[in-house]
mmCIF file with all atom_site columns, C-alpha atoms and ligand atoms in Angstrom:
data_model
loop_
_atom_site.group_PDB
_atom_site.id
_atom_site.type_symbol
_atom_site.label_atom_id
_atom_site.label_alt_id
_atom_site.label_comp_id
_atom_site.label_asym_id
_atom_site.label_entity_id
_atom_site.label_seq_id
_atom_site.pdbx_PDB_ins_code
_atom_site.Cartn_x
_atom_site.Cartn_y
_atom_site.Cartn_z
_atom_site.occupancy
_atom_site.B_iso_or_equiv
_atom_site.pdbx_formal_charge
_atom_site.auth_seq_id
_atom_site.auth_comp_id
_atom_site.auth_asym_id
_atom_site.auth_atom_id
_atom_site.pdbx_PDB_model_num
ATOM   1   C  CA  . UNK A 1 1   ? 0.000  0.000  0.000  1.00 46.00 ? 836  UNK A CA  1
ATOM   2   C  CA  . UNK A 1 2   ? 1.234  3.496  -0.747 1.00 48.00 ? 837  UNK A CA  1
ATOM   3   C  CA  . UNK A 1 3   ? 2.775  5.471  2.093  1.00 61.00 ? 838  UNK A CA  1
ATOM   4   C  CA  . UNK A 1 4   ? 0.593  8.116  3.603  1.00 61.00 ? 839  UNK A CA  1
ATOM   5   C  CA  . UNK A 1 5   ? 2.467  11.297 4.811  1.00 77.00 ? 840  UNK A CA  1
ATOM   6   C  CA  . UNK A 1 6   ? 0.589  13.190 7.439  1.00 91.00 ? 841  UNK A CA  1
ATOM   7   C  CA  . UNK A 1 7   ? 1.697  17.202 8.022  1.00 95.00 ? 842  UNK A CA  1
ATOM   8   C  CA  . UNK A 1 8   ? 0.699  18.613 11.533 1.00 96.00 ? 843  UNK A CA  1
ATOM   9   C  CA  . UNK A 1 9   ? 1.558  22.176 12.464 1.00 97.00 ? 844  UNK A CA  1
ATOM   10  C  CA  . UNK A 1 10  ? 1.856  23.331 16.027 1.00 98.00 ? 845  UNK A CA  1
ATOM   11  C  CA  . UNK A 1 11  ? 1.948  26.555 17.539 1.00 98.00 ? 846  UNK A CA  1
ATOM   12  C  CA  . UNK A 1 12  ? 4.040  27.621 21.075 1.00 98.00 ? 847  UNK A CA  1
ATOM   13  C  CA  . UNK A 1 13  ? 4.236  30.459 23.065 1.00 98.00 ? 848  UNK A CA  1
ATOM   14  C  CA  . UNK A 1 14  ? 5.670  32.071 26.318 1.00 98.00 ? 849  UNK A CA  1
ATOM   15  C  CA  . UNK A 1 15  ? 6.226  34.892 28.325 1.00 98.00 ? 850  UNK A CA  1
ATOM   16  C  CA  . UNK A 1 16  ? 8.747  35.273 31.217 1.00 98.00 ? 851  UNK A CA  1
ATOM   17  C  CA  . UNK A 1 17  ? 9.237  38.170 33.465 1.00 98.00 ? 852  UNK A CA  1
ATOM   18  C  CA  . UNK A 1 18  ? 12.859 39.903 33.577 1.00 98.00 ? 853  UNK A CA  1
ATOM   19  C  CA  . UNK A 1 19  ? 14.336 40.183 36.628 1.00 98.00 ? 854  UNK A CA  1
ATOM   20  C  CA  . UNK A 1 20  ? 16.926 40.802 38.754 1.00 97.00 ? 855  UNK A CA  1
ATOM   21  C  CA  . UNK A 1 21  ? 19.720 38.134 40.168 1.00 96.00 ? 856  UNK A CA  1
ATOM   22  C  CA  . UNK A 1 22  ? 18.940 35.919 36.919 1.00 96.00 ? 857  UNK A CA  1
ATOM   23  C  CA  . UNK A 1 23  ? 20.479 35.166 34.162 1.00 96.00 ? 858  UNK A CA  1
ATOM   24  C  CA  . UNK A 1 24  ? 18.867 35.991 30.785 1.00 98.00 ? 859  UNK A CA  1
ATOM   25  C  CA  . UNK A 1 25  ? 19.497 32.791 28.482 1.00 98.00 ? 860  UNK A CA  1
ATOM   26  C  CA  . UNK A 1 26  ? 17.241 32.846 25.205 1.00 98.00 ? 861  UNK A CA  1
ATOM   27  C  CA  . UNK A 1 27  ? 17.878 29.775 22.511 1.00 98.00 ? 862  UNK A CA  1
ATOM   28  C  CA  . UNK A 1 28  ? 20.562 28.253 24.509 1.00 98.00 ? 863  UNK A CA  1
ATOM   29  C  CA  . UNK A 1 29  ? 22.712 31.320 24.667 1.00 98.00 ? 864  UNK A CA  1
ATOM   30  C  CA  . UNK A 1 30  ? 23.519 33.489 28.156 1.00 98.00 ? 865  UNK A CA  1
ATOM   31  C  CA  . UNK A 1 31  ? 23.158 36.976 26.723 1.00 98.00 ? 866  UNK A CA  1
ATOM   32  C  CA  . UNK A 1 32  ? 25.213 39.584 29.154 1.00 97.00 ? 867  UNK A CA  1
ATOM   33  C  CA  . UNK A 1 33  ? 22.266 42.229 30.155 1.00 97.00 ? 868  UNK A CA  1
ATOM   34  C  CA  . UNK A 1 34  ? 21.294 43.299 33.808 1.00 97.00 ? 869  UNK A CA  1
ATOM   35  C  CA  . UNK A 1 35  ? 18.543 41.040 34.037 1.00 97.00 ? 870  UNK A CA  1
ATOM   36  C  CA  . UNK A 1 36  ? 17.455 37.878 33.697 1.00 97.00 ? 871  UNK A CA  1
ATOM   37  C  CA  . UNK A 1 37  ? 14.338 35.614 32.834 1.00 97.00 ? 872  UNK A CA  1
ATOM   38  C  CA  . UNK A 1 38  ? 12.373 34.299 35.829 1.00 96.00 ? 873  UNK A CA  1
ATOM   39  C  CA  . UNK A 1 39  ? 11.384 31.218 36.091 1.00 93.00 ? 874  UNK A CA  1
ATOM   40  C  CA  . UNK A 1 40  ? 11.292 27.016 37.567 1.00 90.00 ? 875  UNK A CA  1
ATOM   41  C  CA  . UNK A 1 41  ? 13.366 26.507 35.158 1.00 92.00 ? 876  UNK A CA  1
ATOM   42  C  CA  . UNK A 1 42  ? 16.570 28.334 33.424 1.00 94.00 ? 877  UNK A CA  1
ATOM   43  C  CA  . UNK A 1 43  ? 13.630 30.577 32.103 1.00 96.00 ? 878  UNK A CA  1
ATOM   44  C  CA  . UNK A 1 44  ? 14.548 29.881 28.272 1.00 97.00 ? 879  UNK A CA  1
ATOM   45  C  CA  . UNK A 1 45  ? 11.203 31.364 27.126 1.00 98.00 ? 880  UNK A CA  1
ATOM   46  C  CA  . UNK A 1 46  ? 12.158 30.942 23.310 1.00 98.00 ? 881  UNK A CA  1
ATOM   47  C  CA  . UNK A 1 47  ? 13.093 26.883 23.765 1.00 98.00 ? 882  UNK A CA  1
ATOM   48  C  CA  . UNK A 1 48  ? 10.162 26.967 25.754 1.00 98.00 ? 883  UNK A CA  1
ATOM   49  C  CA  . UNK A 1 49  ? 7.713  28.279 22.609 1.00 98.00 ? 884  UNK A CA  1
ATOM   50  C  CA  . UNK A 1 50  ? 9.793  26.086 20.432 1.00 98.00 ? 885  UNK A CA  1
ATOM   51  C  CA  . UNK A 1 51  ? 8.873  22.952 22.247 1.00 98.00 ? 886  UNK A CA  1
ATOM   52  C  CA  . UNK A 1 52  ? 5.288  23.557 22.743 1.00 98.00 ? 887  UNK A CA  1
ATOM   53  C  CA  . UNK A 1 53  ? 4.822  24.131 18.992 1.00 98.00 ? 888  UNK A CA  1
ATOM   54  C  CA  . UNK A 1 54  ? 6.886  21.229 18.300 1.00 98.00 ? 889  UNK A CA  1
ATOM   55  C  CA  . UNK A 1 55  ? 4.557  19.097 21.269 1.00 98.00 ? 890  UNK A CA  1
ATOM   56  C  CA  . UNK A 1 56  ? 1.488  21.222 19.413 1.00 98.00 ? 891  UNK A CA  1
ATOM   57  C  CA  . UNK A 1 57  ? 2.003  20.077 16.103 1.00 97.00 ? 892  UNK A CA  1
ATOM   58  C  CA  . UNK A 1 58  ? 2.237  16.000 17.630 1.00 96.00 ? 893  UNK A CA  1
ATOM   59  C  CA  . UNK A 1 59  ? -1.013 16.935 19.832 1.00 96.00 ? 894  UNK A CA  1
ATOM   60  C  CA  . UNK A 1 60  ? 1.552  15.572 22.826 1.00 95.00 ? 895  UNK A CA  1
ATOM   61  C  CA  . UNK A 1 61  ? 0.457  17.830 25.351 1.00 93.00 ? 896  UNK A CA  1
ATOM   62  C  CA  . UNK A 1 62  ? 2.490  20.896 26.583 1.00 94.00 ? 897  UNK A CA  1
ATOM   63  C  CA  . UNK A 1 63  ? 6.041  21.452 28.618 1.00 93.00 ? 898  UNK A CA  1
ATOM   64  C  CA  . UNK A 1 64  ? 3.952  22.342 31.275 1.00 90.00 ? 899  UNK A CA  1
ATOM   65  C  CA  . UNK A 1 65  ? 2.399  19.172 31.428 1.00 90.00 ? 900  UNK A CA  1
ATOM   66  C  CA  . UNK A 1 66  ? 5.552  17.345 30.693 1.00 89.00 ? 901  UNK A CA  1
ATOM   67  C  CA  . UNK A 1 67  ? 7.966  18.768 33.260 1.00 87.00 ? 902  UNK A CA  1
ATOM   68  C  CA  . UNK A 1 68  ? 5.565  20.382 35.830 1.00 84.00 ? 903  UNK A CA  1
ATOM   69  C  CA  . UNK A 1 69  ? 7.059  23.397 38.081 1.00 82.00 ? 904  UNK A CA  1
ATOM   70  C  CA  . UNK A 1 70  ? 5.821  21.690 40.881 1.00 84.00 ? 905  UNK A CA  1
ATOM   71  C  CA  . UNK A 1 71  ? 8.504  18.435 39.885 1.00 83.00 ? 906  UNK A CA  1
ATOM   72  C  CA  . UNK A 1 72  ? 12.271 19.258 41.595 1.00 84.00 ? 907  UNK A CA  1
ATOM   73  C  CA  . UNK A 1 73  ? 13.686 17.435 39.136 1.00 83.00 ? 908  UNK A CA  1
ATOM   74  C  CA  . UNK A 1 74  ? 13.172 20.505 36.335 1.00 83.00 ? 909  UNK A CA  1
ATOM   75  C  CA  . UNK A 1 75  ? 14.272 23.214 39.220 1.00 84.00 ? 910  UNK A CA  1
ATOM   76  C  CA  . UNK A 1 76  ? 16.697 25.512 36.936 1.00 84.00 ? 911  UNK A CA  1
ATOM   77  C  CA  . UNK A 1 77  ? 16.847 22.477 34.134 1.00 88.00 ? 912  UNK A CA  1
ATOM   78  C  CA  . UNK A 1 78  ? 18.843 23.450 30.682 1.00 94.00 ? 913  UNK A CA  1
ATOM   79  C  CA  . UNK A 1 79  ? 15.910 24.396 28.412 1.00 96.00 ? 914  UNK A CA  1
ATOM   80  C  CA  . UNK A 1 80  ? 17.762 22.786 25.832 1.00 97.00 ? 915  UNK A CA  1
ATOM   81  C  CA  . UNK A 1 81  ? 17.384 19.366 27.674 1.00 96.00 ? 916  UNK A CA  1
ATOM   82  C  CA  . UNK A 1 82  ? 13.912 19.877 27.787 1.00 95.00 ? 917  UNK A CA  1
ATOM   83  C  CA  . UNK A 1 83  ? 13.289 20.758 24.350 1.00 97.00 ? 918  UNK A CA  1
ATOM   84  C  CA  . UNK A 1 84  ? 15.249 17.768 23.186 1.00 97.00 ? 919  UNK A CA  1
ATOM   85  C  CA  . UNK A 1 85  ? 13.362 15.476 25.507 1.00 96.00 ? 920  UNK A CA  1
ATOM   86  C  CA  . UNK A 1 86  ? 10.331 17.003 23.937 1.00 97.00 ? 921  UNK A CA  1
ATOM   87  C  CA  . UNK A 1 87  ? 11.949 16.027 20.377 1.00 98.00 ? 922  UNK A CA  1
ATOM   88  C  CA  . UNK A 1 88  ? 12.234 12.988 21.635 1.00 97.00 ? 923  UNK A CA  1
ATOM   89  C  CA  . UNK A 1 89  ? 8.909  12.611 22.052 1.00 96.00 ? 924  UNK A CA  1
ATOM   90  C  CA  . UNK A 1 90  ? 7.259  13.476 18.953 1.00 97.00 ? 925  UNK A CA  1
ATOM   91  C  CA  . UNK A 1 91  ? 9.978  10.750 17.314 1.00 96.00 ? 926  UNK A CA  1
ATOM   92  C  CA  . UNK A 1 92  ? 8.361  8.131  20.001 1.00 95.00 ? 927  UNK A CA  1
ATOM   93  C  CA  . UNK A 1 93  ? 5.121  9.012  17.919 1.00 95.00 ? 928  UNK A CA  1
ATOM   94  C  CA  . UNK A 1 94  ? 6.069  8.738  14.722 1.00 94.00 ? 929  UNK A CA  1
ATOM   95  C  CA  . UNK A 1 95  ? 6.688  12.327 13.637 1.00 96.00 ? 930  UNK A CA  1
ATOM   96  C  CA  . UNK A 1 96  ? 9.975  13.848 11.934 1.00 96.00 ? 931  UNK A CA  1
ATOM   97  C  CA  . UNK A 1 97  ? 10.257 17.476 12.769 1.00 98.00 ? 932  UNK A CA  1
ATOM   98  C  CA  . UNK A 1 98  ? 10.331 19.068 9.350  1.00 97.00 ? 933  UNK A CA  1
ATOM   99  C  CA  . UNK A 1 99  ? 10.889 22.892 10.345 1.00 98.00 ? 934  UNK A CA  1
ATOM   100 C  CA  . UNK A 1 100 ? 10.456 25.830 12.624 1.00 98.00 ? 935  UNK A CA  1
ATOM   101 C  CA  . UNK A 1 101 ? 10.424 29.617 13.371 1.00 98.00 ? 936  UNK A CA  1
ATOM   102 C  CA  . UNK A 1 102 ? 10.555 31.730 16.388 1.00 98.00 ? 937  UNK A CA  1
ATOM   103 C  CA  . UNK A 1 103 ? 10.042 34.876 16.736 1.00 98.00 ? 938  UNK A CA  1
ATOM   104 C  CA  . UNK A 1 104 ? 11.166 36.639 19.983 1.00 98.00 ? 939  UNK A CA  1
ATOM   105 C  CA  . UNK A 1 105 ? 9.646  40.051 21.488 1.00 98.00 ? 940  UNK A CA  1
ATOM   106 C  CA  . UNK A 1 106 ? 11.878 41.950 23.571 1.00 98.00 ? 941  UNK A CA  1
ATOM   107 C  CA  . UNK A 1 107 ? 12.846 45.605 23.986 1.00 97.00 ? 942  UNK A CA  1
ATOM   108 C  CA  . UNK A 1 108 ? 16.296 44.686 24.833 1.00 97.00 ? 943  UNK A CA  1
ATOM   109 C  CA  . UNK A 1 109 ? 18.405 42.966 25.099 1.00 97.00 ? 944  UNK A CA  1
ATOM   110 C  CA  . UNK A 1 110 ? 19.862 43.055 21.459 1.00 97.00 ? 945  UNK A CA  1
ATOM   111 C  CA  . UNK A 1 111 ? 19.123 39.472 19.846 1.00 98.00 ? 946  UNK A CA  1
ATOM   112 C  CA  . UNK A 1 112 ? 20.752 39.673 16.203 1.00 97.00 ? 947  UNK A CA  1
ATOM   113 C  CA  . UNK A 1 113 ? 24.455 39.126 17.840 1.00 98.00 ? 948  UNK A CA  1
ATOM   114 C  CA  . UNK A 1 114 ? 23.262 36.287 18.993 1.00 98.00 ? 949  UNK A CA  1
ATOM   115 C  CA  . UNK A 1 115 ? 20.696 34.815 16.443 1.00 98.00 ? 950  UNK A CA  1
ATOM   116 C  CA  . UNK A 1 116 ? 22.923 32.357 14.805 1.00 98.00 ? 951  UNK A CA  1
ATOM   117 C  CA  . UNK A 1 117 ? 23.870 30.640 18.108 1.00 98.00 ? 952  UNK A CA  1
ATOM   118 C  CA  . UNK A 1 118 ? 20.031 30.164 19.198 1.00 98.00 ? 953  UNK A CA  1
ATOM   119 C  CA  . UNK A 1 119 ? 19.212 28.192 15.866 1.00 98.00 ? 954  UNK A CA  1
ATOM   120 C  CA  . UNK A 1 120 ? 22.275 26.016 16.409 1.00 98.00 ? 955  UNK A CA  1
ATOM   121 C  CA  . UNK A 1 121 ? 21.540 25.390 19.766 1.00 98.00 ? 956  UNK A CA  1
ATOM   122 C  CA  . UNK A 1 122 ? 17.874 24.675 19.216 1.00 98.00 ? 957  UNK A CA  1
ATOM   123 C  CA  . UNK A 1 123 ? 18.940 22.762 16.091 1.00 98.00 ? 958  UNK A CA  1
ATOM   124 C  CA  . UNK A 1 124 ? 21.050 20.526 18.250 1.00 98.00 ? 959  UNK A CA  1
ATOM   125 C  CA  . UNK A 1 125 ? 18.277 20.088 20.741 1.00 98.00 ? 960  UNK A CA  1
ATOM   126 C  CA  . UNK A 1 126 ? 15.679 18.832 17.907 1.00 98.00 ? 961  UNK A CA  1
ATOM   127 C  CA  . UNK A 1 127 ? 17.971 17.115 16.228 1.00 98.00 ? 962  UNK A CA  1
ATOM   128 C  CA  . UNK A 1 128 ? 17.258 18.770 12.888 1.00 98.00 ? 963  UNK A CA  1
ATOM   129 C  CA  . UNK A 1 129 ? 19.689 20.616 10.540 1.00 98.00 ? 964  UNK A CA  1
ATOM   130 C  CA  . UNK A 1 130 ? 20.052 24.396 11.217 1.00 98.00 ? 965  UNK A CA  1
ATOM   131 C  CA  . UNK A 1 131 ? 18.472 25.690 8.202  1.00 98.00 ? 966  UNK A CA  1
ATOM   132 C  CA  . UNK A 1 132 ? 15.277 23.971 9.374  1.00 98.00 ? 967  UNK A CA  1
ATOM   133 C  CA  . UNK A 1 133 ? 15.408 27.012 12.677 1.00 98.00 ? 968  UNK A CA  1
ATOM   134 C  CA  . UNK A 1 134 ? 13.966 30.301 12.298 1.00 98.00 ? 969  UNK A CA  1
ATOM   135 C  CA  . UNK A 1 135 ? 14.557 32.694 14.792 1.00 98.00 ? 970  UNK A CA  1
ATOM   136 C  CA  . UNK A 1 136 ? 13.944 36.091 14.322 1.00 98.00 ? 971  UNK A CA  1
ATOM   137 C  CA  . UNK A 1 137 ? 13.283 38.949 17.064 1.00 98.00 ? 972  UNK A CA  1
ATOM   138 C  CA  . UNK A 1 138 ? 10.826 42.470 17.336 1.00 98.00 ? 973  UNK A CA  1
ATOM   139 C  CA  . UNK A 1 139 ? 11.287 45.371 20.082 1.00 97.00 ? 974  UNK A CA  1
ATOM   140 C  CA  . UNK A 1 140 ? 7.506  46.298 20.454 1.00 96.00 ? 975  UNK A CA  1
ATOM   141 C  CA  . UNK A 1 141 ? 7.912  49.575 20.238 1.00 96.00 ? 976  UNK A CA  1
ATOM   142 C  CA  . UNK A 1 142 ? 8.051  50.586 23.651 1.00 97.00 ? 977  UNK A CA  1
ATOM   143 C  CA  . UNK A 1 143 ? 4.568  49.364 24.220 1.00 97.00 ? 978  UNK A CA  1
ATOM   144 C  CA  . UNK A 1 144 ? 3.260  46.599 26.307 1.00 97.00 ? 979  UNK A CA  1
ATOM   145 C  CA  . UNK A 1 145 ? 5.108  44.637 28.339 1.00 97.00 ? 980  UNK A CA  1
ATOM   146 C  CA  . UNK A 1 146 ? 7.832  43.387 26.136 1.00 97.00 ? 981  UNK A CA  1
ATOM   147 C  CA  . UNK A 1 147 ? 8.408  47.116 25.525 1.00 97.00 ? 982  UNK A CA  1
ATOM   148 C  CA  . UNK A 1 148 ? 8.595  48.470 29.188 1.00 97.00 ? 983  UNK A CA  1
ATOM   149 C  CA  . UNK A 1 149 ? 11.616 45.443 29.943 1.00 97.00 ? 984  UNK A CA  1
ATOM   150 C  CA  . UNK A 1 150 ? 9.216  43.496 32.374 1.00 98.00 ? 985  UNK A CA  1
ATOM   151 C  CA  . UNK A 1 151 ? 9.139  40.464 30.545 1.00 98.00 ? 986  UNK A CA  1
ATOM   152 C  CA  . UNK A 1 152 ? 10.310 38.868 27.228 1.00 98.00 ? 987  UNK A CA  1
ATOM   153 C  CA  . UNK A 1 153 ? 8.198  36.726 24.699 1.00 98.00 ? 988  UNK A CA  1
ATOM   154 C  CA  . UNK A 1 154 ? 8.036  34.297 22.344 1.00 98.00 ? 989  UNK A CA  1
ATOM   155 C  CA  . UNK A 1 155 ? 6.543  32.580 19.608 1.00 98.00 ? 990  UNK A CA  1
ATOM   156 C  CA  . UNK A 1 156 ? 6.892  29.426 17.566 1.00 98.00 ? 991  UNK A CA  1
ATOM   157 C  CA  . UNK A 1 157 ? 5.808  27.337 14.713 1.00 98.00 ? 992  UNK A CA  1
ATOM   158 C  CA  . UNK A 1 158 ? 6.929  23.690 13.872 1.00 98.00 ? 993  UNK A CA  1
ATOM   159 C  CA  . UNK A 1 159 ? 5.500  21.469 10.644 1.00 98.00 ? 994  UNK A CA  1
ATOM   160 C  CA  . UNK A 1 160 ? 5.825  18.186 11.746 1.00 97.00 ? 995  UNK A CA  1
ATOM   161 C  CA  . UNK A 1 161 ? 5.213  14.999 9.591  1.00 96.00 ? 996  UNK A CA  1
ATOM   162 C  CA  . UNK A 1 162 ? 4.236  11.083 10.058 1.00 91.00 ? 997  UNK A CA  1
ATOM   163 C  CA  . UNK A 1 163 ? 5.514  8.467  7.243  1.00 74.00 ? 998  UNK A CA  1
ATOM   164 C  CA  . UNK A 1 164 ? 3.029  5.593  7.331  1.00 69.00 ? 999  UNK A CA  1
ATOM   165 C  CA  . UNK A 1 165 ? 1.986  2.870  5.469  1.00 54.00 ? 1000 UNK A CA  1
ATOM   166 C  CA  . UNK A 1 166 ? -1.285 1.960  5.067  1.00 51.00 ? 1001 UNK A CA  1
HETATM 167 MG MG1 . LIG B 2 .   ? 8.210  29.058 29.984 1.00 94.14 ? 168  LIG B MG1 1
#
């Protein structure tokens, strides 16, 4: 019988407050500013958008529901770790991740230095190549509260697809 290829797409996204005494890591990569994402976790809110789209597109649930805040285990985890875990997942359920984009909102600090680091680290973490990672970032203008520094966004989208015969 002919194989039957099944496309999903899956949307993520996450907000984190900035704050002081943290470190800000976005994609993977410590960025040097005077605050830092809060959080259970390392706070990575763009891995953290990545992964839900990528757990969106499979209809596997959320990180939330994967590695719950109330669990020890995922007190100041590498977002990376969890992202590939979530990978991980998907594969368990027949998907290969296909390709993503990101967008992060932030007033500061800069992103484009560090752009081509966060697709290789999320890369890594899926286990895709690094032309299938997007990640672009927006100030918001001042507005909001991306644009007053309280807190940092992000959005993702991952096409996922199932090979199966039938
Ligand atoms: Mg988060």
């Amino acid at each position: 019988m002919s194989r039957v290829s099944e496309m999903r797409i899956g949307l993520g996204t996450d907000v984190h407050q900035l704050a002081e005494g943290r470190k800000c890591i976005i994609g993977g990569v410590e960025i040097p500013f005077e605050k830092g994402l809060l959080g259970h976790s390392d706070a990575d809110v763009l891995a953290h958008a990545v992964a839900d789209a990528v757990l969106g597109a499979a209809r596997a649930g959320d990180i939330g529901k994967l590695f719950p805040d109330t669990d020890d285990e995922w007190e100041g985890a590498d977002s990376l770790v969890l992202l590939a875990k979530a990978a991980e997942k998907v594969r368990a359920l027949g998907y290969e991740i296909v390709d993503v984009d990101s967008v992060i909102s932030a007033q500061a600090p800069k992103m484009s230095p560090h752009r081509e680091a966060m697709r290789e680290n999320l890369a890594r973490a899926l286990g895709v190549e690094k032309e299938s990672v997007g990640v672009k970032a927006t100030t918001t203008e001042h507005l909001g509260y991306e644009g007053r520094g309280e807190g940092i966004s992000a959005q993702a989208v991952a096409l996922l697809v199932r090979c199966s015969s039938s």
